Amino acid sequence: MKDVRPTSGRVISALFSILGGKVEGAEFLDLFAGTGRVGIEAMKRGARSVFVESVKSRADDIRRNAGESLVLSLEFRRAVSWLMKRDMKFDIIFADPPYNSGWCDTVPAIPNLSALFADGALMVIEHSAREPLALTVNPNNLEVMSSREYGETCLTFLQRMT
């Protein structure tokens, strides 16, 4: 089991400052949730969060800390399929895959991921500043809106092009 790398307080503060009023009342999906810290912060700001964490012990910890929220202990692609089959839609999709593993380009390229996007949805990918997001494969028609660096961490904001 890989060590969890919790999102730093500085990055969380920046993320929610940028998201601003979009969080209250939003459907928030926390992919590669780890400790669940980001999704729980979204809940504190008025969102309804769904968590995906493949490591069962971590998913169990999130269940204990996130109240009645849905927590899926599934591999990322299986979780996306599960959510799509239930026609779940999200206003904000946050993904924090393992750094320097190729996941930052894999996540936005998952076929039919855009089926989880509510109208005007925003996707945020947290990744290593040393692993820039390339979007060389883009089946979901996503566009990079902005990218912000915080030391070793980068937050890249994407939206679906219409």
PDB file of N, CA and C in Angstrom, residues 11-73:
ATOM      1  N   VAL A  11      -2.538  24.333   0.156  1.00  0.00           N
ATOM      2  CA  VAL A  11      -3.171  23.999  -1.122  1.00  0.00           C
ATOM      3  C   VAL A  11      -4.691  23.939  -0.959  1.00  0.00           C
ATOM      4  N   ILE A  12      -5.166  23.371   0.134  1.00  0.00           N
ATOM      5  CA  ILE A  12      -6.612  23.321   0.383  1.00  0.00           C
ATOM      6  C   ILE A  12      -7.176  24.736   0.485  1.00  0.00           C
ATOM      7  N   SER A  13      -6.487  25.588   1.211  1.00  0.00           N
ATOM      8  CA  SER A  13      -6.928  26.981   1.345  1.00  0.00           C
ATOM      9  C   SER A  13      -6.992  27.662  -0.022  1.00  0.00           C
ATOM     10  N   ALA A  14      -5.960  27.468  -0.831  1.00  0.00           N
ATOM     11  CA  ALA A  14      -5.934  28.062  -2.174  1.00  0.00           C
ATOM     12  C   ALA A  14      -7.066  27.497  -3.031  1.00  0.00           C
ATOM     13  N   LEU A  15      -7.255  26.179  -2.993  1.00  0.00           N
ATOM     14  CA  LEU A  15      -8.296  25.530  -3.787  1.00  0.00           C
ATOM     15  C   LEU A  15      -9.665  26.133  -3.486  1.00  0.00           C
ATOM     16  N   PHE A  16     -10.012  26.209  -2.212  1.00  0.00           N
ATOM     17  CA  PHE A  16     -11.345  26.680  -1.861  1.00  0.00           C
ATOM     18  C   PHE A  16     -11.487  28.197  -2.008  1.00  0.00           C
ATOM     19  N   SER A  17     -10.386  28.899  -1.951  1.00  0.00           N
ATOM     20  CA  SER A  17     -10.424  30.330  -2.260  1.00  0.00           C
ATOM     21  C   SER A  17     -10.755  30.542  -3.735  1.00  0.00           C
ATOM     22  N   ILE A  18     -10.138  29.729  -4.597  1.00  0.00           N
ATOM     23  CA  ILE A  18     -10.400  29.824  -6.041  1.00  0.00           C
ATOM     24  C   ILE A  18     -11.831  29.384  -6.357  1.00  0.00           C
ATOM     25  N   LEU A  19     -12.281  28.304  -5.746  1.00  0.00           N
ATOM     26  CA  LEU A  19     -13.630  27.799  -6.009  1.00  0.00           C
ATOM     27  C   LEU A  19     -14.711  28.740  -5.470  1.00  0.00           C
ATOM     28  N   GLY A  20     -14.409  29.420  -4.377  1.00  0.00           N
ATOM     29  CA  GLY A  20     -15.328  30.400  -3.811  1.00  0.00           C
ATOM     30  C   GLY A  20     -16.736  29.872  -3.610  1.00  0.00           C
ATOM     31  N   GLY A  21     -17.717  30.631  -4.090  1.00  0.00           N
ATOM     32  CA  GLY A  21     -19.129  30.322  -3.893  1.00  0.00           C
ATOM     33  C   GLY A  21     -19.634  29.134  -4.688  1.00  0.00           C
ATOM     34  N   LYS A  22     -18.800  28.541  -5.549  1.00  0.00           N
ATOM     35  CA  LYS A  22     -19.232  27.379  -6.336  1.00  0.00           C
ATOM     36  C   LYS A  22     -19.418  26.135  -5.469  1.00  0.00           C
ATOM     37  N   VAL A  23     -18.870  26.160  -4.251  1.00  0.00           N
ATOM     38  CA  VAL A  23     -18.882  24.957  -3.410  1.00  0.00           C
ATOM     39  C   VAL A  23     -20.222  24.776  -2.701  1.00  0.00           C
ATOM     40  N   GLU A  24     -20.785  25.849  -2.183  1.00  0.00           N
ATOM     41  CA  GLU A  24     -22.026  25.729  -1.423  1.00  0.00           C
ATOM     42  C   GLU A  24     -23.138  25.163  -2.306  1.00  0.00           C
ATOM     43  N   GLY A  25     -23.738  24.069  -1.848  1.00  0.00           N
ATOM     44  CA  GLY A  25     -24.811  23.410  -2.572  1.00  0.00           C
ATOM     45  C   GLY A  25     -24.342  22.518  -3.712  1.00  0.00           C
ATOM     46  N   ALA A  26     -23.033  22.408  -3.920  1.00  0.00           N
ATOM     47  CA  ALA A  26     -22.488  21.628  -5.036  1.00  0.00           C
ATOM     48  C   ALA A  26     -22.465  20.137  -4.721  1.00  0.00           C
ATOM     49  N   GLU A  27     -22.490  19.352  -5.784  1.00  0.00           N
ATOM     50  CA  GLU A  27     -22.206  17.917  -5.705  1.00  0.00           C
ATOM     51  C   GLU A  27     -20.709  17.801  -5.964  1.00  0.00           C
ATOM     52  N   PHE A  28     -19.965  17.273  -5.001  1.00  0.00           N
ATOM     53  CA  PHE A  28     -18.504  17.267  -5.015  1.00  0.00           C
ATOM     54  C   PHE A  28     -18.015  15.828  -5.029  1.00  0.00           C
ATOM     55  N   LEU A  29     -17.184  15.486  -5.998  1.00  0.00           N
ATOM     56  CA  LEU A  29     -16.601  14.144  -6.096  1.00  0.00           C
ATOM     57  C   LEU A  29     -15.125  14.225  -5.773  1.00  0.00           C
ATOM     58  N   ASP A  30     -14.698  13.469  -4.762  1.00  0.00           N
ATOM     59  CA  ASP A  30     -13.303  13.433  -4.323  1.00  0.00           C
ATOM     60  C   ASP A  30     -12.700  12.095  -4.751  1.00  0.00           C
ATOM     61  N   LEU A  31     -11.952  12.114  -5.868  1.00  0.00           N
ATOM     62  CA  LEU A  31     -11.310  10.907  -6.403  1.00  0.00           C
ATOM     63  C   LEU A  31      -9.912  10.753  -5.827  1.00  0.00           C
ATOM     64  N   PHE A  32      -9.490   9.524  -5.586  1.00  0.00           N
ATOM     65  CA  PHE A  32      -8.210   9.245  -4.928  1.00  0.00           C
ATOM     66  C   PHE A  32      -8.212   9.995  -3.594  1.00  0.00           C
ATOM     67  N   ALA A  33      -9.260   9.793  -2.819  1.00  0.00           N
ATOM     68  CA  ALA A  33      -9.550  10.633  -1.655  1.00  0.00           C
ATOM     69  C   ALA A  33      -8.507  10.562  -0.544  1.00  0.00           C
ATOM     70  N   GLY A  34      -7.776   9.461  -0.412  1.00  0.00           N
ATOM     71  CA  GLY A  34      -6.754   9.375   0.643  1.00  0.00           C
ATOM     72  C   GLY A  34      -7.384   9.481   2.012  1.00  0.00           C
ATOM     73  N   THR A  35      -7.133  10.585   2.694  1.00  0.00           N
ATOM     74  CA  THR A  35      -7.709  10.818   4.024  1.00  0.00           C
ATOM     75  C   THR A  35      -9.116  11.394   3.949  1.00  0.00           C
ATOM     76  N   GLY A  36      -9.519  11.858   2.764  1.00  0.00           N
ATOM     77  CA  GLY A  36     -10.829  12.493   2.611  1.00  0.00           C
ATOM     78  C   GLY A  36     -10.842  13.957   2.983  1.00  0.00           C
ATOM     79  N   ARG A  37      -9.680  14.489   3.271  1.00  0.00           N
ATOM     80  CA  ARG A  37      -9.572  15.856   3.777  1.00  0.00           C
ATOM     81  C   ARG A  37     -10.216  16.897   2.849  1.00  0.00           C
ATOM     82  N   VAL A  38     -10.033  16.754   1.539  1.00  0.00           N
ATOM     83  CA  VAL A  38     -10.561  17.755   0.606  1.00  0.00           C
ATOM     84  C   VAL A  38     -12.082  17.663   0.528  1.00  0.00           C
ATOM     85  N   GLY A  39     -12.616  16.455   0.379  1.00  0.00           N
ATOM     86  CA  GLY A  39     -14.065  16.288   0.322  1.00  0.00           C
ATOM     87  C   GLY A  39     -14.756  16.697   1.610  1.00  0.00           C
ATOM     88  N   ILE A  40     -14.121  16.436   2.736  1.00  0.00           N
ATOM     89  CA  ILE A  40     -14.687  16.841   4.031  1.00  0.00           C
ATOM     90  C   ILE A  40     -14.679  18.364   4.143  1.00  0.00           C
ATOM     91  N   GLU A  41     -13.629  19.017   3.666  1.00  0.00           N
ATOM     92  CA  GLU A  41     -13.596  20.481   3.664  1.00  0.00           C
ATOM     93  C   GLU A  41     -14.713  21.031   2.772  1.00  0.00           C
ATOM     94  N   ALA A  42     -14.958  20.373   1.640  1.00  0.00           N
ATOM     95  CA  ALA A  42     -16.062  20.799   0.770  1.00  0.00           C
ATOM     96  C   ALA A  42     -17.393  20.689   1.509  1.00  0.00           C
ATOM     97  N   MET A  43     -17.562  19.625   2.294  1.00  0.00           N
ATOM     98  CA  MET A  43     -18.790  19.450   3.079  1.00  0.00           C
ATOM     99  C   MET A  43     -18.941  20.574   4.099  1.00  0.00           C
ATOM    100  N   LYS A  44     -17.851  20.960   4.736  1.00  0.00           N
ATOM    101  CA  LYS A  44     -17.894  22.056   5.713  1.00  0.00           C
ATOM    102  C   LYS A  44     -18.343  23.359   5.055  1.00  0.00           C
ATOM    103  N   ARG A  45     -18.108  23.449   3.743  1.00  0.00           N
ATOM    104  CA  ARG A  45     -18.464  24.657   2.996  1.00  0.00           C
ATOM    105  C   ARG A  45     -19.794  24.513   2.263  1.00  0.00           C
ATOM    106  N   GLY A  46     -20.548  23.460   2.599  1.00  0.00           N
ATOM    107  CA  GLY A  46     -21.907  23.328   2.103  1.00  0.00           C
ATOM    108  C   GLY A  46     -22.119  22.389   0.934  1.00  0.00           C
ATOM    109  N   ALA A  47     -21.102  21.652   0.523  1.00  0.00           N
ATOM    110  CA  ALA A  47     -21.251  20.696  -0.584  1.00  0.00           C
ATOM    111  C   ALA A  47     -21.696  19.334  -0.055  1.00  0.00           C
ATOM    112  N   ARG A  48     -22.212  18.517  -0.955  1.00  0.00           N
ATOM    113  CA  ARG A  48     -22.463  17.109  -0.679  1.00  0.00           C
ATOM    114  C   ARG A  48     -21.347  16.353  -1.370  1.00  0.00           C
ATOM    115  N   SER A  49     -20.573  15.599  -0.599  1.00  0.00           N
ATOM    116  CA  SER A  49     -19.389  14.941  -1.147  1.00  0.00           C
ATOM    117  C   SER A  49     -19.579  13.441  -1.299  1.00  0.00           C
ATOM    118  N   VAL A  50     -18.996  12.919  -2.372  1.00  0.00           N
ATOM    119  CA  VAL A  50     -18.854  11.486  -2.615  1.00  0.00           C
ATOM    120  C   VAL A  50     -17.358  11.225  -2.693  1.00  0.00           C
ATOM    121  N   PHE A  51     -16.905  10.160  -2.039  1.00  0.00           N
ATOM    122  CA  PHE A  51     -15.490   9.854  -1.944  1.00  0.00           C
ATOM    123  C   PHE A  51     -15.181   8.543  -2.660  1.00  0.00           C
ATOM    124  N   VAL A  52     -14.044   8.511  -3.351  1.00  0.00           N
ATOM    125  CA  VAL A  52     -13.544   7.275  -3.963  1.00  0.00           C
ATOM    126  C   VAL A  52     -12.129   7.054  -3.453  1.00  0.00           C
ATOM    127  N   GLU A  53     -11.929   5.958  -2.758  1.00  0.00           N
ATOM    128  CA  GLU A  53     -10.613   5.597  -2.226  1.00  0.00           C
ATOM    129  C   GLU A  53     -10.470   4.090  -2.313  1.00  0.00           C
ATOM    130  N   SER A  54      -9.497   3.617  -3.092  1.00  0.00           N
ATOM    131  CA  SER A  54      -9.367   2.183  -3.346  1.00  0.00           C
ATOM    132  C   SER A  54      -8.835   1.398  -2.151  1.00  0.00           C
ATOM    133  N   VAL A  55      -8.105   2.023  -1.259  1.00  0.00           N
ATOM    134  CA  VAL A  55      -7.558   1.321  -0.091  1.00  0.00           C
ATOM    135  C   VAL A  55      -8.641   1.244   0.978  1.00  0.00           C
ATOM    136  N   LYS A  56      -9.073   0.018   1.274  1.00  0.00           N
ATOM    137  CA  LYS A  56     -10.221  -0.187   2.157  1.00  0.00           C
ATOM    138  C   LYS A  56     -10.050   0.459   3.525  1.00  0.00           C
ATOM    139  N   SER A  57      -8.889   0.348   4.135  1.00  0.00           N
ATOM    140  CA  SER A  57      -8.706   0.924   5.472  1.00  0.00           C
ATOM    141  C   SER A  57      -8.865   2.452   5.445  1.00  0.00           C
ATOM    142  N   ARG A  58      -8.385   3.078   4.371  1.00  0.00           N
ATOM    143  CA  ARG A  58      -8.561   4.536   4.243  1.00  0.00           C
ATOM    144  C   ARG A  58     -10.024   4.879   3.995  1.00  0.00           C
ATOM    145  N   ALA A  59     -10.690   4.085   3.152  1.00  0.00           N
ATOM    146  CA  ALA A  59     -12.114   4.315   2.889  1.00  0.00           C
ATOM    147  C   ALA A  59     -12.918   4.175   4.181  1.00  0.00           C
ATOM    148  N   ASP A  60     -12.563   3.203   5.019  1.00  0.00           N
ATOM    149  CA  ASP A  60     -13.237   3.030   6.304  1.00  0.00           C
ATOM    150  C   ASP A  60     -13.031   4.247   7.197  1.00  0.00           C
ATOM    151  N   ASP A  61     -11.822   4.801   7.208  1.00  0.00           N
ATOM    152  CA  ASP A  61     -11.547   6.021   7.988  1.00  0.00           C
ATOM    153  C   ASP A  61     -12.402   7.183   7.489  1.00  0.00           C
ATOM    154  N   ILE A  62     -12.523   7.312   6.168  1.00  0.00           N
ATOM    155  CA  ILE A  62     -13.353   8.391   5.609  1.00  0.00           C
ATOM    156  C   ILE A  62     -14.802   8.200   6.040  1.00  0.00           C
ATOM    157  N   ARG A  63     -15.291   6.964   5.990  1.00  0.00           N
ATOM    158  CA  ARG A  63     -16.679   6.686   6.415  1.00  0.00           C
ATOM    159  C   ARG A  63     -16.910   7.163   7.849  1.00  0.00           C
ATOM    160  N   ARG A  64     -15.934   6.954   8.711  1.00  0.00           N
ATOM    161  CA  ARG A  64     -16.066   7.368  10.109  1.00  0.00           C
ATOM    162  C   ARG A  64     -16.101   8.891  10.243  1.00  0.00           C
ATOM    163  N   ASN A  65     -15.429   9.589   9.320  1.00  0.00           N
ATOM    164  CA  ASN A  65     -15.301  11.043   9.438  1.00  0.00           C
ATOM    165  C   ASN A  65     -16.258  11.842   8.557  1.00  0.00           C
ATOM    166  N   ALA A  66     -16.926  11.187   7.612  1.00  0.00           N
ATOM    167  CA  ALA A  66     -17.731  11.927   6.630  1.00  0.00           C
ATOM    168  C   ALA A  66     -19.227  11.687   6.776  1.00  0.00           C
ATOM    169  N   GLY A  67     -19.644  11.226   7.936  1.00  0.00           N
ATOM    170  CA  GLY A  67     -21.075  11.083   8.188  1.00  0.00           C
ATOM    171  C   GLY A  67     -21.766  10.151   7.216  1.00  0.00           C
ATOM    172  N   GLU A  68     -22.843  10.625   6.634  1.00  0.00           N
ATOM    173  CA  GLU A  68     -23.683   9.819   5.751  1.00  0.00           C
ATOM    174  C   GLU A  68     -23.211   9.829   4.292  1.00  0.00           C
ATOM    175  N   SER A  69     -22.085  10.416   4.013  1.00  0.00           N
ATOM    176  CA  SER A  69     -21.595  10.514   2.634  1.00  0.00           C
ATOM    177  C   SER A  69     -21.332   9.147   2.032  1.00  0.00           C
ATOM    178  N   LEU A  70     -21.492   9.061   0.720  1.00  0.00           N
ATOM    179  CA  LEU A  70     -21.178   7.847  -0.009  1.00  0.00           C
ATOM    180  C   LEU A  70     -19.654   7.738  -0.145  1.00  0.00           C
ATOM    181  N   VAL A  71     -19.119   6.607   0.272  1.00  0.00           N
ATOM    182  CA  VAL A  71     -17.685   6.336   0.160  1.00  0.00           C
ATOM    183  C   VAL A  71     -17.540   5.019  -0.596  1.00  0.00           C
ATOM    184  N   LEU A  72     -16.900   5.083  -1.760  1.00  0.00           N
ATOM    185  CA  LEU A  72     -16.685   3.895  -2.573  1.00  0.00           C
ATOM    186  C   LEU A  72     -15.245   3.416  -2.401  1.00  0.00           C
ATOM    187  N   SER A  73     -15.098   2.174  -1.985  1.00  0.00           N
ATOM    188  CA  SER A  73     -13.778   1.572  -1.885  1.00  0.00           C
ATOM    189  C   SER A  73     -13.570   0.713  -3.127  1.00  0.00           C
TER     190      SER A  73
END
